[in-house]
Amino acid sequence: MEVPEVYWSTRLVAEPPADPVTFDEAAEKAGNAASWVEQNWSTWLSVGLRILLIIVIATVLRSVIRRTITKLIAHMNNSAQAVEGTALGGLLVNAERRRQRSEAIGSVLRSVASFLILGTAALMVLGALNINLAPLLASAGVAGVALGFGARNLVTDFLSGVFMILEDQYGVGDTIDAGVASGEVIEVGLRVTKLRGDNGEIWYVRNGEVKRIGNLSQGWATAGVDVQVRPSEDLENIRAVLSEVAEDMAKAEPWNERLWGPIEVLGLDSVLLDSMIVRLSAKTMPGKALGVERELRWRVKHAFDAAGIRIVGGPVPVLEEELADPSAGVAAPSAMANPLSPQAVASNPIPPAGASPGSGPTPPAPNPNLNK
């Protein structure tokens, strides 16, 4: 049903206009607002000052702690460089290793300090504004659990890297066996460790995947050499030659620094029918055992050659005069070679060409001289 336009025009005209705001009403509203501000300005001022104080204290505290950590790390690096200049500095302290380890620890400490200080300050500001923190903390907890499940590998790598660095399990310059890869450590990170293999390849090993670590550069190493000689050699002569080689090597440069103990002739390691093995052992600097073993083998070979002692091992060479008779490999003649022999005919059901089926071999002609 359509409403005529007259109705609308009549209705518009009939409604009375809004009453204008009088001066008294405006003054009353202004007075109410002023009184409300007068009642709450102290609260606002106290809240604002509290928030400002929290921010200032958090900023100053964060800056002081970060500067302290930075100075501590710099002091550790300077101490490492000072020790490196001493006689045993290259052995006891690796400046690059200490630098990377200290920087990694400093980065972790600075990040943790910033997170704790700024997070606490943010919660205190929200509390000063009378905001209920229970739903926020519950949501943050749920988000943290979800993030932990989604990025558990990343978290595992990070935590493993932190503990590896704090415990100083290995560092730059160490030779390690990490299970999944082995080689020299060229960089240690919170998530990934870089290794350079024996052939020059670079391995990127996630810290969370390392289940066990064998550090070949800490403490000391053992160099072991096995010398295999004929069982007919004089053992006392062998011991005397090896002892002389050990004494000469212990006095020579640079082996006198790489050897941390005398080269010991441990004695017979095994006795076989065609050889016997004499074992030598020495305690060396970490990572120098392979070079010591090679030099020791070199010197032992020269000394044995001079003393007339023969070193054996590997396949035994066969001399010319010991070769077997060539005719021994020739097979004996077989009766099967002649197709007319009884053995060949018995084994072959098809008669040879020119023979009638069922006929046997042709009998030899009678010798007329036998009847005389």
mmCIF file of C-alpha atoms in Angstrom:
data_model
loop_
_atom_site.group_PDB
_atom_site.id
_atom_site.type_symbol
_atom_site.label_atom_id
_atom_site.label_comp_id
_atom_site.label_asym_id
_atom_site.label_seq_id
_atom_site.Cartn_x
_atom_site.Cartn_y
_atom_site.Cartn_z
ATOM 1 C CA MET A 1 0.000 0.000 0.000
ATOM 2 C CA GLU A 2 1.491 3.275 -1.072
ATOM 3 C CA VAL A 3 1.457 6.168 1.373
ATOM 4 C CA PRO A 4 0.511 9.450 -0.253
ATOM 5 C CA GLU A 5 3.073 12.221 -0.292
ATOM 6 C CA VAL A 6 0.656 14.436 1.575
ATOM 7 C CA TYR A 7 1.062 12.194 4.610
ATOM 8 C CA TRP A 8 4.819 12.638 4.682
ATOM 9 C CA SER A 9 4.637 16.360 4.165
ATOM 10 C CA THR A 10 2.007 16.687 6.861
ATOM 11 C CA ARG A 11 4.083 14.534 9.231
ATOM 12 C CA LEU A 12 7.236 16.578 8.624
ATOM 13 C CA VAL A 13 5.499 19.782 9.200
ATOM 14 C CA ALA A 14 3.708 18.482 12.249
ATOM 15 C CA GLU A 15 6.931 17.399 14.139
ATOM 16 C CA PRO A 16 8.218 20.198 16.352
ATOM 17 C CA PRO A 17 11.896 21.226 15.919
ATOM 18 C CA ALA A 18 14.552 20.158 18.477
ATOM 19 C CA ASP A 19 15.000 22.472 21.395
ATOM 20 C CA PRO A 20 18.216 24.529 21.163
ATOM 21 C CA VAL A 21 20.855 24.055 23.879
ATOM 22 C CA THR A 22 20.714 26.866 26.277
ATOM 23 C CA PHE A 23 23.702 28.565 27.903
ATOM 24 C CA ASP A 24 22.889 27.106 31.275
ATOM 25 C CA GLU A 25 22.863 23.527 29.926
ATOM 26 C CA ALA A 26 26.204 24.043 28.172
ATOM 27 C CA ALA A 27 27.690 25.485 31.316
ATOM 28 C CA GLU A 28 26.402 22.537 33.295
ATOM 29 C CA LYS A 29 27.929 20.016 30.873
ATOM 30 C CA ALA A 30 31.267 21.834 30.918
ATOM 31 C CA GLY A 31 31.223 21.855 34.683
ATOM 32 C CA ASN A 32 30.540 18.120 34.801
ATOM 33 C CA ALA A 33 33.440 17.426 32.409
ATOM 34 C CA ALA A 34 35.778 19.639 34.399
ATOM 35 C CA SER A 35 34.813 17.943 37.611
ATOM 36 C CA TRP A 36 35.360 14.496 36.024
ATOM 37 C CA VAL A 37 38.788 15.545 34.802
ATOM 38 C CA GLU A 38 39.553 17.062 38.199
ATOM 39 C CA GLN A 39 38.608 13.818 39.875
ATOM 40 C CA ASN A 40 40.665 11.560 37.532
ATOM 41 C CA TRP A 41 43.692 13.653 36.600
ATOM 42 C CA SER A 42 45.675 12.406 39.561
ATOM 43 C CA THR A 43 45.011 8.803 38.531
ATOM 44 C CA TRP A 44 46.046 9.518 34.960
ATOM 45 C CA LEU A 45 49.148 11.284 36.094
ATOM 46 C CA SER A 46 50.164 8.479 38.434
ATOM 47 C CA VAL A 47 49.543 5.827 35.756
ATOM 48 C CA GLY A 48 51.478 7.801 33.138
ATOM 49 C CA LEU A 49 54.369 8.402 35.496
ATOM 50 C CA ARG A 50 54.394 4.733 36.436
ATOM 51 C CA ILE A 51 54.495 3.639 32.776
ATOM 52 C CA LEU A 52 57.201 6.166 31.987
ATOM 53 C CA LEU A 53 59.226 5.025 34.977
ATOM 54 C CA ILE A 54 58.884 1.370 33.933
ATOM 55 C CA ILE A 55 60.044 2.138 30.380
ATOM 56 C CA VAL A 56 62.988 4.229 31.561
ATOM 57 C CA ILE A 57 64.140 1.636 34.087
ATOM 58 C CA ALA A 58 63.802 -1.210 31.543
ATOM 59 C CA THR A 59 65.743 0.716 28.895
ATOM 60 C CA VAL A 60 68.531 1.695 31.271
ATOM 61 C CA LEU A 61 68.766 -1.792 32.778
ATOM 62 C CA ARG A 62 68.872 -3.439 29.344
ATOM 63 C CA SER A 63 71.582 -1.075 28.144
ATOM 64 C CA VAL A 64 73.695 -1.596 31.268
ATOM 65 C CA ILE A 65 73.437 -5.381 31.122
ATOM 66 C CA ARG A 66 74.260 -5.531 27.407
ATOM 67 C CA ARG A 67 77.281 -3.268 27.875
ATOM 68 C CA THR A 68 78.471 -5.384 30.779
ATOM 69 C CA ILE A 69 78.176 -8.575 28.737
ATOM 70 C CA THR A 70 80.014 -6.963 25.803
ATOM 71 C CA LYS A 71 82.879 -5.809 28.040
ATOM 72 C CA LEU A 72 83.100 -9.250 29.625
ATOM 73 C CA ILE A 73 83.340 -10.910 26.193
ATOM 74 C CA ALA A 74 85.993 -8.396 25.072
ATOM 75 C CA HIS A 75 87.980 -9.116 28.244
ATOM 76 C CA MET A 76 87.813 -12.854 27.535
ATOM 77 C CA ASN A 77 89.096 -12.299 23.984
ATOM 78 C CA ASN A 78 91.946 -10.092 25.197
ATOM 79 C CA SER A 79 92.966 -12.723 27.746
ATOM 80 C CA ALA A 80 92.974 -15.373 25.021
ATOM 81 C CA GLN A 81 95.189 -13.228 22.787
ATOM 82 C CA ALA A 82 97.597 -12.577 25.664
ATOM 83 C CA VAL A 83 97.960 -16.280 26.419
ATOM 84 C CA GLU A 84 98.378 -17.079 22.737
ATOM 85 C CA GLY A 85 101.672 -15.207 22.649
ATOM 86 C CA THR A 86 103.265 -17.545 25.205
ATOM 87 C CA ALA A 87 105.178 -20.732 24.470
ATOM 88 C CA LEU A 88 102.189 -23.036 24.982
ATOM 89 C CA GLY A 89 99.610 -20.582 23.714
ATOM 90 C CA GLY A 90 99.134 -22.316 20.395
ATOM 91 C CA LEU A 91 98.472 -25.591 22.213
ATOM 92 C CA LEU A 92 96.321 -24.513 25.118
ATOM 93 C CA VAL A 93 94.300 -21.677 23.585
ATOM 94 C CA ASN A 94 92.933 -21.145 20.100
ATOM 95 C CA ALA A 95 92.123 -17.436 19.702
ATOM 96 C CA GLU A 96 89.596 -17.973 16.945
ATOM 97 C CA ARG A 97 87.930 -20.753 18.905
ATOM 98 C CA ARG A 98 87.731 -18.626 22.051
ATOM 99 C CA ARG A 99 86.478 -15.653 20.054
ATOM 100 C CA GLN A 100 83.652 -17.560 18.391
ATOM 101 C CA ARG A 101 82.717 -19.310 21.621
ATOM 102 C CA SER A 102 82.681 -16.063 23.607
ATOM 103 C CA GLU A 103 80.714 -14.226 20.919
ATOM 104 C CA ALA A 104 78.144 -17.002 20.766
ATOM 105 C CA ILE A 105 77.770 -17.003 24.537
ATOM 106 C CA GLY A 106 77.542 -13.194 24.553
ATOM 107 C CA SER A 107 74.859 -13.221 21.872
ATOM 108 C CA VAL A 108 72.808 -15.752 23.811
ATOM 109 C CA LEU A 109 73.158 -13.824 27.064
ATOM 110 C CA ARG A 110 72.249 -10.502 25.447
ATOM 111 C CA SER A 111 69.197 -12.000 23.764
ATOM 112 C CA VAL A 112 68.017 -13.662 26.963
ATOM 113 C CA ALA A 113 68.545 -10.462 28.978
ATOM 114 C CA SER A 114 66.648 -8.334 26.438
ATOM 115 C CA PHE A 115 63.777 -10.814 26.282
ATOM 116 C CA LEU A 116 63.400 -11.036 30.044
ATOM 117 C CA ILE A 117 63.687 -7.278 30.698
ATOM 118 C CA LEU A 118 61.441 -6.105 27.851
ATOM 119 C CA GLY A 119 58.898 -8.867 28.432
ATOM 120 C CA THR A 120 58.644 -8.042 32.124
ATOM 121 C CA ALA A 121 58.347 -4.329 31.338
ATOM 122 C CA ALA A 122 55.536 -4.961 28.842
ATOM 123 C CA LEU A 123 53.579 -7.008 31.370
ATOM 124 C CA MET A 124 54.038 -4.313 34.026
ATOM 125 C CA VAL A 125 52.775 -1.622 31.621
ATOM 126 C CA LEU A 126 49.678 -3.674 30.819
ATOM 127 C CA GLY A 127 49.123 -4.240 34.526
ATOM 128 C CA ALA A 128 49.417 -0.501 35.171
ATOM 129 C CA LEU A 129 46.645 0.090 32.612
ATOM 130 C CA ASN A 130 44.383 -2.300 34.570
ATOM 131 C CA ILE A 131 44.282 -4.801 31.692
ATOM 132 C CA ASN A 132 43.466 -8.358 32.657
ATOM 133 C CA LEU A 133 46.571 -10.386 31.879
ATOM 134 C CA ALA A 134 45.073 -13.837 32.404
ATOM 135 C CA PRO A 135 43.617 -14.244 28.859
ATOM 136 C CA LEU A 136 46.788 -12.788 27.353
ATOM 137 C CA LEU A 137 49.031 -15.176 29.248
ATOM 138 C CA ALA A 138 46.789 -18.118 28.374
ATOM 139 C CA SER A 139 46.903 -17.195 24.677
ATOM 140 C CA ALA A 140 50.671 -16.768 24.838
ATOM 141 C CA GLY A 141 50.990 -20.180 26.438
ATOM 142 C CA VAL A 142 48.900 -21.856 23.737
ATOM 143 C CA ALA A 143 50.868 -20.045 21.021
ATOM 144 C CA GLY A 144 54.141 -21.108 22.633
ATOM 145 C CA VAL A 145 53.060 -24.758 22.727
ATOM 146 C CA ALA A 146 51.986 -24.628 19.067
ATOM 147 C CA LEU A 147 55.246 -22.961 18.065
ATOM 148 C CA GLY A 148 57.216 -25.513 20.048
ATOM 149 C CA PHE A 149 55.528 -28.429 18.246
ATOM 150 C CA GLY A 150 55.878 -26.795 14.844
ATOM 151 C CA ALA A 151 59.505 -25.757 15.207
ATOM 152 C CA ARG A 152 60.738 -28.503 17.538
ATOM 153 C CA ASN A 153 63.698 -29.311 15.278
ATOM 154 C CA LEU A 154 64.793 -25.674 15.292
ATOM 155 C CA VAL A 155 64.401 -25.460 19.070
ATOM 156 C CA THR A 156 66.330 -28.726 19.499
ATOM 157 C CA ASP A 157 69.179 -27.471 17.310
ATOM 158 C CA PHE A 158 69.313 -24.171 19.173
ATOM 159 C CA LEU A 159 69.329 -25.713 22.652
ATOM 160 C CA SER A 160 71.910 -28.328 21.629
ATOM 161 C CA GLY A 161 74.140 -25.589 20.216
ATOM 162 C CA VAL A 162 73.858 -23.544 23.400
ATOM 163 C CA PHE A 163 74.895 -26.470 25.612
ATOM 164 C CA MET A 164 77.701 -27.491 23.242
ATOM 165 C CA ILE A 165 79.137 -23.980 23.428
ATOM 166 C CA LEU A 166 78.664 -23.597 27.170
ATOM 167 C CA GLU A 167 80.270 -26.987 27.862
ATOM 168 C CA ASP A 168 83.060 -26.320 25.326
ATOM 169 C CA GLN A 169 82.660 -29.752 23.740
ATOM 170 C CA TYR A 170 84.558 -28.609 20.649
ATOM 171 C CA GLY A 171 85.673 -25.412 18.969
ATOM 172 C CA VAL A 172 87.241 -23.936 15.855
ATOM 173 C CA GLY A 173 90.340 -25.876 14.839
ATOM 174 C CA ASP A 174 89.344 -29.129 16.568
ATOM 175 C CA THR A 175 89.141 -32.371 14.615
ATOM 176 C CA ILE A 176 85.971 -34.188 15.638
ATOM 177 C CA ASP A 177 83.927 -37.228 14.692
ATOM 178 C CA ALA A 178 80.279 -36.222 14.930
ATOM 179 C CA GLY A 179 78.869 -39.532 13.713
ATOM 180 C CA VAL A 180 77.097 -38.122 10.649
ATOM 181 C CA ALA A 181 80.331 -36.439 9.489
ATOM 182 C CA SER A 182 83.910 -35.949 10.593
ATOM 183 C CA GLY A 183 86.564 -33.337 9.934
ATOM 184 C CA GLU A 184 88.029 -30.076 11.210
ATOM 185 C CA VAL A 185 85.672 -27.548 12.803
ATOM 186 C CA ILE A 186 85.753 -24.255 10.890
ATOM 187 C CA GLU A 187 82.703 -22.573 12.452
ATOM 188 C CA VAL A 188 80.471 -23.193 15.460
ATOM 189 C CA GLY A 189 76.958 -21.758 15.441
ATOM 190 C CA LEU A 190 73.917 -22.047 17.643
ATOM 191 C CA ARG A 191 72.095 -24.112 15.008
ATOM 192 C CA VAL A 192 74.704 -25.508 12.591
ATOM 193 C CA THR A 193 78.341 -26.590 12.902
ATOM 194 C CA LYS A 194 80.618 -26.424 9.840
ATOM 195 C CA LEU A 195 83.183 -29.180 9.306
ATOM 196 C CA ARG A 196 85.849 -29.467 6.609
ATOM 197 C CA GLY A 197 86.428 -33.071 5.589
ATOM 198 C CA ASP A 198 89.641 -34.789 4.597
ATOM 199 C CA ASN A 199 88.982 -34.181 0.898
ATOM 200 C CA GLY A 200 88.175 -30.487 1.359
ATOM 201 C CA GLU A 201 84.398 -30.808 1.433
ATOM 202 C CA ILE A 202 82.389 -28.722 3.914
ATOM 203 C CA TRP A 203 79.781 -30.486 6.031
ATOM 204 C CA TYR A 204 76.898 -28.571 7.605
ATOM 205 C CA VAL A 205 75.855 -30.569 10.653
ATOM 206 C CA ARG A 206 72.749 -29.593 12.600
ATOM 207 C CA ASN A 207 73.501 -29.522 16.295
ATOM 208 C CA GLY A 208 70.322 -31.400 17.141
ATOM 209 C CA GLU A 209 71.375 -34.368 14.982
ATOM 210 C CA VAL A 210 74.667 -34.927 16.825
ATOM 211 C CA LYS A 211 74.183 -37.826 19.249
ATOM 212 C CA ARG A 212 77.827 -38.343 20.180
ATOM 213 C CA ILE A 213 81.047 -36.423 19.546
ATOM 214 C CA GLY A 214 84.599 -37.718 19.457
ATOM 215 C CA ASN A 215 87.042 -34.832 19.864
ATOM 216 C CA LEU A 216 90.442 -35.800 18.491
ATOM 217 C CA SER A 217 92.093 -32.501 19.464
ATOM 218 C CA GLN A 218 91.639 -32.446 23.220
ATOM 219 C CA GLY A 219 94.056 -33.937 25.733
ATOM 220 C CA TRP A 220 96.596 -36.124 23.956
ATOM 221 C CA ALA A 221 96.780 -38.659 21.124
ATOM 222 C CA THR A 222 98.479 -42.031 20.733
ATOM 223 C CA ALA A 223 100.724 -42.917 17.799
ATOM 224 C CA GLY A 224 101.024 -46.661 17.199
ATOM 225 C CA VAL A 225 103.228 -48.382 14.605
ATOM 226 C CA ASP A 226 103.313 -52.129 13.852
ATOM 227 C CA VAL A 227 106.516 -53.532 12.343
ATOM 228 C CA GLN A 228 106.162 -56.960 10.688
ATOM 229 C CA VAL A 229 109.397 -58.960 10.340
ATOM 230 C CA ARG A 230 110.404 -62.547 9.606
ATOM 231 C CA PRO A 231 110.099 -65.001 12.512
ATOM 232 C CA SER A 232 113.750 -65.938 12.143
ATOM 233 C CA GLU A 233 115.009 -62.462 13.085
ATOM 234 C CA ASP A 234 116.826 -61.844 16.363
ATOM 235 C CA LEU A 235 114.419 -60.147 18.760
ATOM 236 C CA GLU A 236 117.153 -58.559 20.844
ATOM 237 C CA ASN A 237 118.691 -57.018 17.746
ATOM 238 C CA ILE A 238 115.279 -55.702 16.688
ATOM 239 C CA ARG A 239 114.682 -54.195 20.133
ATOM 240 C CA ALA A 240 118.092 -52.504 20.096
ATOM 241 C CA VAL A 241 117.529 -50.993 16.629
ATOM 242 C CA LEU A 242 114.033 -49.755 17.515
ATOM 243 C CA SER A 243 115.248 -48.238 20.792
ATOM 244 C CA GLU A 244 117.952 -46.351 18.947
ATOM 245 C CA VAL A 245 115.427 -45.054 16.408
ATOM 246 C CA ALA A 246 113.134 -43.915 19.243
ATOM 247 C CA GLU A 247 115.911 -42.029 21.032
ATOM 248 C CA ASP A 248 117.086 -40.289 17.869
ATOM 249 C CA MET A 249 113.565 -39.215 16.946
ATOM 250 C CA ALA A 250 112.824 -37.921 20.444
ATOM 251 C CA LYS A 251 115.846 -35.582 20.203
ATOM 252 C CA ALA A 252 115.190 -34.304 16.664
ATOM 253 C CA GLU A 253 113.229 -31.182 15.759
ATOM 254 C CA PRO A 254 110.240 -30.724 15.652
ATOM 255 C CA TRP A 255 109.413 -34.190 16.991
ATOM 256 C CA ASN A 256 110.770 -33.410 20.445
ATOM 257 C CA GLU A 257 107.841 -30.974 20.916
ATOM 258 C CA ARG A 258 105.199 -33.183 19.331
ATOM 259 C CA LEU A 259 106.158 -36.184 21.440
ATOM 260 C CA TRP A 260 104.753 -35.973 24.956
ATOM 261 C CA GLY A 261 106.504 -39.100 26.119
ATOM 262 C CA PRO A 262 109.152 -41.606 25.093
ATOM 263 C CA ILE A 263 108.549 -43.970 22.200
ATOM 264 C CA GLU A 264 108.031 -47.356 23.827
ATOM 265 C CA VAL A 265 108.794 -50.727 22.259
ATOM 266 C CA LEU A 266 105.831 -52.684 23.590
ATOM 267 C CA GLY A 267 107.123 -56.039 22.333
ATOM 268 C CA LEU A 268 105.567 -58.752 20.212
ATOM 269 C CA ASP A 269 101.974 -58.040 19.355
ATOM 270 C CA SER A 270 101.466 -61.312 17.492
ATOM 271 C CA VAL A 271 103.489 -64.281 16.243
ATOM 272 C CA LEU A 272 102.477 -66.038 13.010
ATOM 273 C CA LEU A 273 103.928 -68.897 10.977
ATOM 274 C CA ASP A 274 105.531 -66.634 8.383
ATOM 275 C CA SER A 275 105.974 -63.362 10.352
ATOM 276 C CA MET A 276 105.858 -61.654 13.724
ATOM 277 C CA ILE A 277 104.681 -58.144 14.614
ATOM 278 C CA VAL A 278 106.508 -55.764 16.952
ATOM 279 C CA ARG A 279 104.479 -52.801 18.185
ATOM 280 C CA LEU A 280 105.706 -49.288 19.061
ATOM 281 C CA SER A 281 103.638 -46.644 20.838
ATOM 282 C CA ALA A 282 104.078 -43.008 21.842
ATOM 283 C CA LYS A 283 101.945 -40.244 23.395
ATOM 284 C CA THR A 284 101.798 -37.165 21.173
ATOM 285 C CA MET A 285 100.198 -33.761 20.911
ATOM 286 C CA PRO A 286 96.516 -33.894 19.933
ATOM 287 C CA GLY A 287 96.088 -34.075 16.197
ATOM 288 C CA LYS A 288 99.765 -34.906 15.535
ATOM 289 C CA ALA A 289 99.639 -38.701 15.836
ATOM 290 C CA LEU A 290 99.421 -39.340 12.083
ATOM 291 C CA GLY A 291 102.543 -37.294 11.318
ATOM 292 C CA VAL A 292 104.480 -38.990 14.109
ATOM 293 C CA GLU A 293 103.497 -42.431 12.811
ATOM 294 C CA ARG A 294 104.646 -41.621 9.280
ATOM 295 C CA GLU A 295 108.002 -40.275 10.452
ATOM 296 C CA LEU A 296 108.510 -43.244 12.738
ATOM 297 C CA ARG A 297 107.859 -45.729 9.913
ATOM 298 C CA TRP A 298 110.320 -43.821 7.718
ATOM 299 C CA ARG A 299 113.073 -44.008 10.324
ATOM 300 C CA VAL A 300 112.392 -47.668 11.161
ATOM 301 C CA LYS A 301 112.650 -48.647 7.497
ATOM 302 C CA HIS A 302 116.004 -46.893 7.082
ATOM 303 C CA ALA A 303 117.345 -48.408 10.321
ATOM 304 C CA PHE A 304 116.228 -51.937 9.387
ATOM 305 C CA ASP A 305 117.782 -51.648 5.938
ATOM 306 C CA ALA A 306 121.061 -50.573 7.504
ATOM 307 C CA ALA A 307 120.926 -53.436 10.043
ATOM 308 C CA GLY A 308 119.966 -56.056 7.434
ATOM 309 C CA ILE A 309 116.574 -56.767 8.980
ATOM 310 C CA ARG A 310 113.909 -57.654 6.436
ATOM 311 C CA ILE A 311 110.409 -56.247 6.821
ATOM 312 C CA VAL A 312 107.710 -58.544 5.493
ATOM 313 C CA GLY A 313 103.997 -58.197 4.950
ATOM 314 C CA GLY A 314 101.368 -58.553 2.285
ATOM 315 C CA PRO A 315 101.390 -61.260 -0.358
ATOM 316 C CA VAL A 316 104.536 -63.383 -0.480
ATOM 317 C CA PRO A 317 106.293 -63.106 -3.888
ATOM 318 C CA VAL A 318 106.753 -66.364 -5.842
ATOM 319 C CA LEU A 319 110.271 -66.935 -7.208
ATOM 320 C CA GLU A 320 110.962 -68.227 -10.737
ATOM 321 C CA GLU A 321 112.718 -71.393 -9.653
ATOM 322 C CA GLU A 322 109.763 -72.276 -7.447
ATOM 323 C CA LEU A 323 107.274 -72.325 -10.316
ATOM 324 C CA ALA A 324 105.515 -75.648 -10.961
ATOM 325 C CA ASP A 325 106.239 -77.875 -13.983
ATOM 326 C CA PRO A 326 104.303 -76.534 -17.040
ATOM 327 C CA SER A 327 103.435 -80.091 -18.119
ATOM 328 C CA ALA A 328 101.577 -80.607 -14.866
ATOM 329 C CA GLY A 329 98.695 -78.606 -16.241
ATOM 330 C CA VAL A 330 98.298 -80.829 -19.369
ATOM 331 C CA ALA A 331 95.459 -83.360 -19.126
ATOM 332 C CA ALA A 332 96.097 -87.047 -19.735
ATOM 333 C CA PRO A 333 94.982 -88.465 -23.132
ATOM 334 C CA SER A 334 91.434 -89.742 -23.160
ATOM 335 C CA ALA A 335 90.028 -92.774 -24.884
ATOM 336 C CA MET A 336 87.070 -90.634 -25.913
ATOM 337 C CA ALA A 337 89.328 -88.747 -28.328
ATOM 338 C CA ASN A 338 89.151 -91.671 -30.801
ATOM 339 C CA PRO A 339 85.624 -91.969 -32.191
ATOM 340 C CA LEU A 340 86.203 -95.641 -33.125
ATOM 341 C CA SER A 341 87.246 -96.676 -29.658
ATOM 342 C CA PRO A 342 84.885 -98.988 -27.735
ATOM 343 C CA GLN A 343 84.332 -96.314 -25.099
ATOM 344 C CA ALA A 344 83.382 -93.700 -27.714
ATOM 345 C CA VAL A 345 81.067 -96.117 -29.535
ATOM 346 C CA ALA A 346 79.380 -97.174 -26.282
ATOM 347 C CA SER A 347 78.752 -93.568 -25.269
ATOM 348 C CA ASN A 348 77.590 -92.388 -28.721
ATOM 349 C CA PRO A 349 74.405 -94.058 -30.029
ATOM 350 C CA ILE A 350 74.898 -92.567 -33.522
ATOM 351 C CA PRO A 351 77.470 -94.637 -35.444
ATOM 352 C CA PRO A 352 80.220 -92.800 -37.280
ATOM 353 C CA ALA A 353 79.996 -92.200 -41.002
ATOM 354 C CA GLY A 354 80.570 -95.314 -43.142
ATOM 355 C CA ALA A 355 79.555 -97.766 -40.439
ATOM 356 C CA SER A 356 76.396 -99.818 -40.697
ATOM 357 C CA PRO A 357 73.861 -99.459 -37.868
ATOM 358 C CA GLY A 358 74.302 -102.016 -35.157
ATOM 359 C CA SER A 359 77.754 -102.970 -36.295
ATOM 360 C CA GLY A 360 80.510 -102.649 -33.824
ATOM 361 C CA PRO A 361 84.003 -101.502 -34.385
ATOM 362 C CA THR A 362 85.969 -103.162 -37.194
ATOM 363 C CA PRO A 363 88.036 -106.019 -35.735
ATOM 364 C CA PRO A 364 91.720 -105.949 -36.452
ATOM 365 C CA ALA A 365 93.033 -108.207 -39.301
ATOM 366 C CA PRO A 366 94.538 -111.511 -38.134
ATOM 367 C CA ASN A 367 98.278 -111.724 -38.081
ATOM 368 C CA PRO A 368 99.416 -114.646 -40.206
ATOM 369 C CA ASN A 369 102.711 -114.871 -38.373
ATOM 370 C CA LEU A 370 100.967 -115.968 -35.190
ATOM 371 C CA ASN A 371 100.182 -119.468 -36.704
ATOM 372 C CA LYS A 372 103.774 -120.108 -37.643
#
